[in-house]
PDB file of C-alpha atoms in Angstrom:
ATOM      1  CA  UNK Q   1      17.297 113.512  51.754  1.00 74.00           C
ATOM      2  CA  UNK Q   2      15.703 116.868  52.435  1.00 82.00           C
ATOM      3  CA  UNK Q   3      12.122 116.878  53.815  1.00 89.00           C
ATOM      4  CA  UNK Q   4       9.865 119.498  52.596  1.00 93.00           C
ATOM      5  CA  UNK Q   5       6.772 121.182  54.357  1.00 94.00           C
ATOM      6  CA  UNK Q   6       4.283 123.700  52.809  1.00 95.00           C
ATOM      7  CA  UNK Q   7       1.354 125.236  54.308  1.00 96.00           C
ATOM      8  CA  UNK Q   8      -1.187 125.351  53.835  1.00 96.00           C
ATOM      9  CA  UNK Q   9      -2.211 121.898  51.770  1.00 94.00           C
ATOM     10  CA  UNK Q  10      -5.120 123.843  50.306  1.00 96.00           C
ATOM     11  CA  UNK Q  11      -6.972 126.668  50.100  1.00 97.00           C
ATOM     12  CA  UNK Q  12      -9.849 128.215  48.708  1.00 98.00           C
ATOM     13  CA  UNK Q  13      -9.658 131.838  47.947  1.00 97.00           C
ATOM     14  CA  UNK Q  14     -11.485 134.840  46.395  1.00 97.00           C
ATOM     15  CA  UNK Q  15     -10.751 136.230  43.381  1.00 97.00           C
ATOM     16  CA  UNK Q  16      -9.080 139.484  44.084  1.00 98.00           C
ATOM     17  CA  UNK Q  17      -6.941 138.399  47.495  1.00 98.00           C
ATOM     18  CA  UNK Q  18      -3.685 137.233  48.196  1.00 98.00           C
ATOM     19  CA  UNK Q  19      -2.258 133.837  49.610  1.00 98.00           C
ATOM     20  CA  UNK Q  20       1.442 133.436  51.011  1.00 98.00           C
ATOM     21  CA  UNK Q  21       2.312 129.711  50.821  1.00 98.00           C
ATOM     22  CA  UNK Q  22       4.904 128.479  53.137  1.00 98.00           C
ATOM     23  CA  UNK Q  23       7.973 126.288  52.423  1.00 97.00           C
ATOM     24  CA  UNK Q  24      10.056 124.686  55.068  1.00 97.00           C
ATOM     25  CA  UNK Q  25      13.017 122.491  54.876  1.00 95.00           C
ATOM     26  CA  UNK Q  26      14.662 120.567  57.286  1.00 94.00           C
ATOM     27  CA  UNK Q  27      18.211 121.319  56.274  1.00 91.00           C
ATOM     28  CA  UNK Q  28      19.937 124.716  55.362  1.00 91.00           C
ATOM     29  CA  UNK Q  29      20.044 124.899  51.461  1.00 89.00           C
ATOM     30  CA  UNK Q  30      21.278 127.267  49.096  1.00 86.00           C
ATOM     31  CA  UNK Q  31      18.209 127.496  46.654  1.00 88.00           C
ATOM     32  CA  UNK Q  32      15.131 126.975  46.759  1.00 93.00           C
ATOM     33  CA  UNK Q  33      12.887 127.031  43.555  1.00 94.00           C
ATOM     34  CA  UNK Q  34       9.132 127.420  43.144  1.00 97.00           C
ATOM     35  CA  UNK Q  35       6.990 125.219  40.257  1.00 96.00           C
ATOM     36  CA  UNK Q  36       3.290 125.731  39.594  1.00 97.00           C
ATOM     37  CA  UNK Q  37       1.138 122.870  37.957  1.00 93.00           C
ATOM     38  CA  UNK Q  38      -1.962 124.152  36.448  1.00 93.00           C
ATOM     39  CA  UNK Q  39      -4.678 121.770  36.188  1.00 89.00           C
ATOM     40  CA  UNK Q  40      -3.962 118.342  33.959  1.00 85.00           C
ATOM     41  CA  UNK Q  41      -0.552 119.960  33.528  1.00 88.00           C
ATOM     42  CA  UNK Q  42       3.372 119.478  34.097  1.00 90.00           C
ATOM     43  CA  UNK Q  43       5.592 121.460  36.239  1.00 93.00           C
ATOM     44  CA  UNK Q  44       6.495 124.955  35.328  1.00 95.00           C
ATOM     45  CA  UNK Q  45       9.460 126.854  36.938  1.00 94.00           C
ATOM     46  CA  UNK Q  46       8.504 130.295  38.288  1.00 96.00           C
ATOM     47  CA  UNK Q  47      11.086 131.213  40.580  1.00 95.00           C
ATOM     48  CA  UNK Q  48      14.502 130.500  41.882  1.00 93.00           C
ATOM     49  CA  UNK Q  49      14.966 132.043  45.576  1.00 93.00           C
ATOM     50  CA  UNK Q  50      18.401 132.419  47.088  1.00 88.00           C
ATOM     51  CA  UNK Q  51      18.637 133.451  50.229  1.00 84.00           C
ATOM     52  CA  UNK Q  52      20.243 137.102  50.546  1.00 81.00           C
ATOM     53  CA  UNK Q  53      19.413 138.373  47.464  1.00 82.00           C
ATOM     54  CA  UNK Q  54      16.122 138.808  45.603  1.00 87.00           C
ATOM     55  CA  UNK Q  55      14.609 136.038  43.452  1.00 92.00           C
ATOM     56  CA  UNK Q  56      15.033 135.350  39.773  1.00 93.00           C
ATOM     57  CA  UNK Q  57      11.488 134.935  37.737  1.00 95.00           C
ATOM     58  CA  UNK Q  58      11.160 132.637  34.727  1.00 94.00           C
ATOM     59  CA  UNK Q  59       9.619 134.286  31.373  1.00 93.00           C
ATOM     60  CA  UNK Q  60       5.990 134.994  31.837  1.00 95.00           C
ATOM     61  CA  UNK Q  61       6.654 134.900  35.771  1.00 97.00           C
ATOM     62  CA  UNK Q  62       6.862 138.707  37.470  1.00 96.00           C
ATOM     63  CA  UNK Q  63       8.123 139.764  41.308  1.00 96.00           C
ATOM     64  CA  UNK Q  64       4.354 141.521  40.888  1.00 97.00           C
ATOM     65  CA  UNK Q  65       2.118 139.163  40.923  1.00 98.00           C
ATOM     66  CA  UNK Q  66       4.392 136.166  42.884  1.00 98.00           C
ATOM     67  CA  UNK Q  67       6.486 137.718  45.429  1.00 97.00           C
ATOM     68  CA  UNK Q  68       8.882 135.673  47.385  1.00 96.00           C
ATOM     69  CA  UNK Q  69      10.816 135.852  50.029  1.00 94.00           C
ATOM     70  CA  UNK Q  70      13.595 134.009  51.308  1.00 94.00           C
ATOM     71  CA  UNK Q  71      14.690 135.069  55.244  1.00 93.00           C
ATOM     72  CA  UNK Q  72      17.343 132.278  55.619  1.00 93.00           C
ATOM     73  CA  UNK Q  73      18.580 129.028  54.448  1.00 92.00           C
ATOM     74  CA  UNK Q  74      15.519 126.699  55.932  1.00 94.00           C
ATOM     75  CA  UNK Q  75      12.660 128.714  54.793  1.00 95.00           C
ATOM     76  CA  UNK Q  76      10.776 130.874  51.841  1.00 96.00           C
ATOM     77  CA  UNK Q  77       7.514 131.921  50.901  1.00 97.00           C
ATOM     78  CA  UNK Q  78       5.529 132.589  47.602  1.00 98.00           C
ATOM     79  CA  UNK Q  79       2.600 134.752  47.651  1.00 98.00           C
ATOM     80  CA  UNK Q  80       0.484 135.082  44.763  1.00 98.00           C
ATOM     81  CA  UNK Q  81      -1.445 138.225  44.427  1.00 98.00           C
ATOM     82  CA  UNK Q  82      -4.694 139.669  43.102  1.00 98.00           C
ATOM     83  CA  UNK Q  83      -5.616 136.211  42.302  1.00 98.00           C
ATOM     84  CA  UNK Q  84      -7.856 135.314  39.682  1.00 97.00           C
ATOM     85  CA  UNK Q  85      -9.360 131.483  38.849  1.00 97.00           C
ATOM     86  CA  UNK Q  86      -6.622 131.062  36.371  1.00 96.00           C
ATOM     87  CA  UNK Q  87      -4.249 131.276  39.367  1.00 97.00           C
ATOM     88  CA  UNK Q  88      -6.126 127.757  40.597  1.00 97.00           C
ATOM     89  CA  UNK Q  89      -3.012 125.461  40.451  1.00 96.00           C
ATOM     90  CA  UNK Q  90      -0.975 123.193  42.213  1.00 95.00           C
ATOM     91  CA  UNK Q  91       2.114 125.790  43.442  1.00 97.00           C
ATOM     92  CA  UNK Q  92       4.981 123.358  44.715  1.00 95.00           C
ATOM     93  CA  UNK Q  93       8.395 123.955  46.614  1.00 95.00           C
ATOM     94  CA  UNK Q  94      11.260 121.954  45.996  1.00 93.00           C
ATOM     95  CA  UNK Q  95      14.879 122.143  46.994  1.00 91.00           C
ATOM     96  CA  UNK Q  96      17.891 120.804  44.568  1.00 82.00           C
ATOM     97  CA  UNK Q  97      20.945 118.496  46.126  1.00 74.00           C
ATOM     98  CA  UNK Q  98      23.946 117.604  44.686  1.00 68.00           C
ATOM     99  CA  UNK Q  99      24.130 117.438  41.151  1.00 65.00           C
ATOM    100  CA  UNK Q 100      20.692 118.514  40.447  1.00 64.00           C
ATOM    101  CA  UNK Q 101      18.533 115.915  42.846  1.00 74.00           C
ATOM    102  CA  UNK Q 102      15.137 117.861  43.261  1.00 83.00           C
ATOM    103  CA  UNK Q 103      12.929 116.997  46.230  1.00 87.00           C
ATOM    104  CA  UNK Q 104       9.486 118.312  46.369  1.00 91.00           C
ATOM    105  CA  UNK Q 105       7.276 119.553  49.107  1.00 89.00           C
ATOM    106  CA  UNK Q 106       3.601 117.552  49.074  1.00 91.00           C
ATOM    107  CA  UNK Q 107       2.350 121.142  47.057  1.00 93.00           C
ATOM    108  CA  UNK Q 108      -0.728 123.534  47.745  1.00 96.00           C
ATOM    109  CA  UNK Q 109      -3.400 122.671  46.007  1.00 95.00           C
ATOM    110  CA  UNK Q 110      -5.571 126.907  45.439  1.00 97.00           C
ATOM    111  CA  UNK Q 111      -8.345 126.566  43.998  1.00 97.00           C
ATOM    112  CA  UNK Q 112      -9.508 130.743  42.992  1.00 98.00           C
ATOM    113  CA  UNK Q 113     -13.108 131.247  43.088  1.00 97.00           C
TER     114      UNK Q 113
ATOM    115  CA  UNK O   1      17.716 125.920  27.316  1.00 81.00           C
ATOM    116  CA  UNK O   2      16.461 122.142  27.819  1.00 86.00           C
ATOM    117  CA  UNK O   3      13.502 120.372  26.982  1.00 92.00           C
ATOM    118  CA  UNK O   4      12.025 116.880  27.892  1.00 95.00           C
ATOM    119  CA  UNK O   5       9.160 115.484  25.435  1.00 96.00           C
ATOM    120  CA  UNK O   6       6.883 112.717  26.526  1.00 96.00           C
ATOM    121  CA  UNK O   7       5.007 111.564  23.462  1.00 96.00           C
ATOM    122  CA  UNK O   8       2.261 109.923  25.440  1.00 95.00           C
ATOM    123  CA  UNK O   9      -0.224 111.643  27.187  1.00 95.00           C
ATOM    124  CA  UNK O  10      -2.282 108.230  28.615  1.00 96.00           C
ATOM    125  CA  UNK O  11      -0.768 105.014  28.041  1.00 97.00           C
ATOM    126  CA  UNK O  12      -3.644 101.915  29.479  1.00 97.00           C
ATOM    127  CA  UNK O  13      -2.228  98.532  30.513  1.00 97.00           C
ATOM    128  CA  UNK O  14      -3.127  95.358  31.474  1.00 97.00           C
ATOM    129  CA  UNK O  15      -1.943  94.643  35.163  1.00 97.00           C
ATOM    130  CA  UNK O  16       0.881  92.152  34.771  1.00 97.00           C
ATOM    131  CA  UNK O  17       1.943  93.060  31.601  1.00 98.00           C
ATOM    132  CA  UNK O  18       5.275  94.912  31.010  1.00 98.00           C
ATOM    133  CA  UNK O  19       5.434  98.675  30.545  1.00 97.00           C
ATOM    134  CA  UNK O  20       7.262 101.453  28.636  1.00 98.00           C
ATOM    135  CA  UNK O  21       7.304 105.193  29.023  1.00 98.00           C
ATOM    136  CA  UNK O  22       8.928 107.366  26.614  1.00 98.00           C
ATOM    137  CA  UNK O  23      10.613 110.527  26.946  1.00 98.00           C
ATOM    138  CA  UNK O  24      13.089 112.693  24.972  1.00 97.00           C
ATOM    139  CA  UNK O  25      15.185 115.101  26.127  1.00 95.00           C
ATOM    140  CA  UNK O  26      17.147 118.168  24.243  1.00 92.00           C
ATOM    141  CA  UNK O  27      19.931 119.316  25.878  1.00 87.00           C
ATOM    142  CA  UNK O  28      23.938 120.712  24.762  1.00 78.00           C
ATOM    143  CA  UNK O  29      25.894 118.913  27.672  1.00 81.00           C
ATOM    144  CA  UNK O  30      25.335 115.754  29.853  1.00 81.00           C
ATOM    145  CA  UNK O  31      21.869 115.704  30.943  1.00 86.00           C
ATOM    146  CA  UNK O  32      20.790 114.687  34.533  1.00 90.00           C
ATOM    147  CA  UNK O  33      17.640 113.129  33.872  1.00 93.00           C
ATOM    148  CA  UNK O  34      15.343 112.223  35.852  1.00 94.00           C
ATOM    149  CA  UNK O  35      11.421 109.975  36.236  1.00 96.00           C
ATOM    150  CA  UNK O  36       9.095 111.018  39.186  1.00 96.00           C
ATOM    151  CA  UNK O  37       5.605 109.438  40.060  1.00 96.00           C
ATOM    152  CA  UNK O  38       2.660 111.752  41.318  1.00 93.00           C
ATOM    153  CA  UNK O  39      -0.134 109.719  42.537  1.00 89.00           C
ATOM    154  CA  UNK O  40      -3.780 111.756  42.907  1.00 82.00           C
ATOM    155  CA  UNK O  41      -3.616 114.109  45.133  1.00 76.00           C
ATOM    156  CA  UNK O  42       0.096 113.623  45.891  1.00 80.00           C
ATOM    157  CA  UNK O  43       3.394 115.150  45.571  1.00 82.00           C
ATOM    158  CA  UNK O  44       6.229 114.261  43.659  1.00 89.00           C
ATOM    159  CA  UNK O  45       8.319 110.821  43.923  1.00 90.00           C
ATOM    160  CA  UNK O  46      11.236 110.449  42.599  1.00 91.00           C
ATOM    161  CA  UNK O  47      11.772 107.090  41.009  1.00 95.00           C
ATOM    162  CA  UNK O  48      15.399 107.563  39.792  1.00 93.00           C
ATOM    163  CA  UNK O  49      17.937 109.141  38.156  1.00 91.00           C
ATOM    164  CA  UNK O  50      20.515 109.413  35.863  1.00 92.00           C
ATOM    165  CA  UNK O  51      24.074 111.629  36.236  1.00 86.00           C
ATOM    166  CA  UNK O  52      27.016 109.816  34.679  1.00 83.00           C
ATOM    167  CA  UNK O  53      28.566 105.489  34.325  1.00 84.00           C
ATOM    168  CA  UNK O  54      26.006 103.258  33.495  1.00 87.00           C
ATOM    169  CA  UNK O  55      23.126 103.975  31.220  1.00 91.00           C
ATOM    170  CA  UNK O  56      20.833 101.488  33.045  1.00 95.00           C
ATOM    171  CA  UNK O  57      19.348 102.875  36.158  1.00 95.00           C
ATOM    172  CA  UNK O  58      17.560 100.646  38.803  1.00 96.00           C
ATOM    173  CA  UNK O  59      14.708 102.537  40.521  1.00 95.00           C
ATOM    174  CA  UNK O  60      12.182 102.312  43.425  1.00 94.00           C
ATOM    175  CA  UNK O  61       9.098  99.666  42.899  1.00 94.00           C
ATOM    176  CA  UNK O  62      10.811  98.073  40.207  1.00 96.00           C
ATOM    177  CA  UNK O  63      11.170 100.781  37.631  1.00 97.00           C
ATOM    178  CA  UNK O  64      14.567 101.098  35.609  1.00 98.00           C
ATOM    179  CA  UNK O  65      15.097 103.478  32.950  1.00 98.00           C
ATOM    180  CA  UNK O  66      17.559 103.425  29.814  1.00 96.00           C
ATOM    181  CA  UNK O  67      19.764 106.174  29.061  1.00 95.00           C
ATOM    182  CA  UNK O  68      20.703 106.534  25.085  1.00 94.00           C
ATOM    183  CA  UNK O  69      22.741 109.342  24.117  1.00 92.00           C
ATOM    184  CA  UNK O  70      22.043 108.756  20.121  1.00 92.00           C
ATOM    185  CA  UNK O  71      18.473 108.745  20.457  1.00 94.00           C
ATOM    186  CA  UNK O  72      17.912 111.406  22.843  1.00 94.00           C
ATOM    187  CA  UNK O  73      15.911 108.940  25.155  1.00 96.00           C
ATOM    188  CA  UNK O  74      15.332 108.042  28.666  1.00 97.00           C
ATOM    189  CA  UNK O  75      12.597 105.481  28.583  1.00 98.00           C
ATOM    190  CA  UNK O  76      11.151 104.150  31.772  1.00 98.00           C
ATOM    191  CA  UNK O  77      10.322 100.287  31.853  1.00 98.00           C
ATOM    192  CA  UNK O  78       8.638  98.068  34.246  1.00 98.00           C
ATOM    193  CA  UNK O  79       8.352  94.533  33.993  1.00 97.00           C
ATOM    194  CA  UNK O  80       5.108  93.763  35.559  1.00 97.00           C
ATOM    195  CA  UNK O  81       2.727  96.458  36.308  1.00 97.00           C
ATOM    196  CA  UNK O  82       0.221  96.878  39.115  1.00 96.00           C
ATOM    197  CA  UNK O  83      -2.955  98.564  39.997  1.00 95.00           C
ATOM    198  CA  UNK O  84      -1.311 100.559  42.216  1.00 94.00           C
ATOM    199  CA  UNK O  85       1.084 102.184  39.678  1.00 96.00           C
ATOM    200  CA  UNK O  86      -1.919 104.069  38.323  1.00 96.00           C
ATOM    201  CA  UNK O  87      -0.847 107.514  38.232  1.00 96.00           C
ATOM    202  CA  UNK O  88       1.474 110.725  36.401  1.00 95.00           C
ATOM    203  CA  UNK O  89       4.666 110.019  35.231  1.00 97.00           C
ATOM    204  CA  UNK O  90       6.834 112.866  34.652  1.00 96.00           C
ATOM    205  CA  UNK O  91      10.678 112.986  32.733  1.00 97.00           C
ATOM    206  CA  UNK O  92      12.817 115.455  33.698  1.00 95.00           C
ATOM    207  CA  UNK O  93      16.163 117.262  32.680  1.00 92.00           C
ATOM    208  CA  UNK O  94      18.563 118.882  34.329  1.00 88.00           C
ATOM    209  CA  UNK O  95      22.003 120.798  34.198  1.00 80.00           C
ATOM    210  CA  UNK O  96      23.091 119.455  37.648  1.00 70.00           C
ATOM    211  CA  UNK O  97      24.311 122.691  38.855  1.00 66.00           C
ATOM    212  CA  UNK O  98      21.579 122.794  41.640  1.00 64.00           C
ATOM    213  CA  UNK O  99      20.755 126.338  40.828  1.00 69.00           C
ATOM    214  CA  UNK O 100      18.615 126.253  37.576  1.00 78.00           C
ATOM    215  CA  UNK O 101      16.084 123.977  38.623  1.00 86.00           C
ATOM    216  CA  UNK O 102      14.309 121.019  36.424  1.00 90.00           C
ATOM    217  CA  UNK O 103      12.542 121.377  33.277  1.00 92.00           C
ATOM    218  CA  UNK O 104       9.827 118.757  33.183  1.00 94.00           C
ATOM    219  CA  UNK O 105       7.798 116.626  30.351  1.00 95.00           C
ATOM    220  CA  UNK O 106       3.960 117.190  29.998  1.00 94.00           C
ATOM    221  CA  UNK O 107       3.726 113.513  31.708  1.00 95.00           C
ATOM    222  CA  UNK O 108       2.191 110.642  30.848  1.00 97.00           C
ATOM    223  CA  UNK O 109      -1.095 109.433  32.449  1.00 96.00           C
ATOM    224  CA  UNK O 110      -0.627 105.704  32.997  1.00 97.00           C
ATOM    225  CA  UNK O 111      -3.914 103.872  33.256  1.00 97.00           C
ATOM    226  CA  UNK O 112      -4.106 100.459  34.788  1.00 97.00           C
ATOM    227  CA  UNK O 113      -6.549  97.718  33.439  1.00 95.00           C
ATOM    228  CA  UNK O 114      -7.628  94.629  35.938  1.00 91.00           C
TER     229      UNK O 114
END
């Protein structure tokens, strides 16, 4: 099974700044895909990132305000911009195996102030 | 496009006592369904899954989970609860094509009485 890492765990930001959250995985996958839990909520897909090409955004989710990148098969990054406190979330990374098997990173917990 | 609906938002039970979590799923083909567990503070676990054969699925710490095409359901059981299964429970669908990623329930917050 794939192990995940993100950095950072948490973070504290000001309302108007960015934050690039790291995702590492220990094996080379295809895609990667990146979830954001708002507070006392479920999982919501915003982004599918496949390395080589740019990333596909869910409804309500723009390049704009979460850019991602996605420099090889082991690694990607999701920056969320111009923050404001409804940005304060739980933003996870997870990787997919065969037939659909999702593992998730431990998440990074931003808290927008 | 899928969904996954978990009917119960906080479900409280009596450690020892057996336990139920619902969830429904909408979906055209074969689902791949799946339950994860997210503690406070943690990430997600996943407790098992379903792809294809038989439609009872044994899981980590006990868990097992029914799969019934006719009703739509993938309902998460545990005989005997304890106080250390306090915590989300989320249901989640999937096409299995490992490019689409999962579409998750709201979750249910599981609440364990001494």
């Amino acid at each position: 099974s794939a192990v995940i890492s993100q950095k950072p765990s948490r973070d504290i930001c000001q309302r108007g700044t960015s934050l690039t959250i790291q995702c590492q995985v220990d094996s080379q996958v295809t895609m990667m895909f990146w979830y954001r839990q708002q507070p006392g909520q479920s999982l919501t897909l915003i982004a599918t990132a496949n390395q080589g090409s740019e990333a596909t955004y869910e409804s309500g989710f723009v390049i704009d305000k979460f850019p991602i990148s996605r420099p090889n098969l082991t690694f990607s990054t999701l920056t969320v911009s111009n923050m404001s406190p409804e940005d304060s979330s739980i933003y996870l990374c997870s990787v997919e195996e065969y037939r659909g098997f999702a593992f998730f990173g431990q998440g990074t917990r931003l808290t927008v102030v | 496009a899928q969904s996954v609906t978990q009917p119960d938002i906080h479900i409280t039970v009596s450690e020892g006592a057996s336990l139920e979590l619902r969830c429904n799923y909408s979906y055209g083909a074969t689902p791949y369904l799946f339950w994860y567990v997210q503690s406070p503070g943690q990430g997600l676990q996943l407790l098992l899954k379903y792809f294809s054969g038989d439609t009872l699925v044994q899981g980590i710490k006990g868990f097992e989970a029914e799969f019934k095409r006719s009703q739509s359901s993938f309902n998460l059981r545990k005989p005997s609860v304890h106080w250390s299964d306090a915590a989300e429970y989320f249901c989640a669908v999937g096409t299995g094509g490992g490019a689409d990623g999962l579409t998750f329930g709201k979750g249910t917050h599981l609440i364990i009485q001494p």
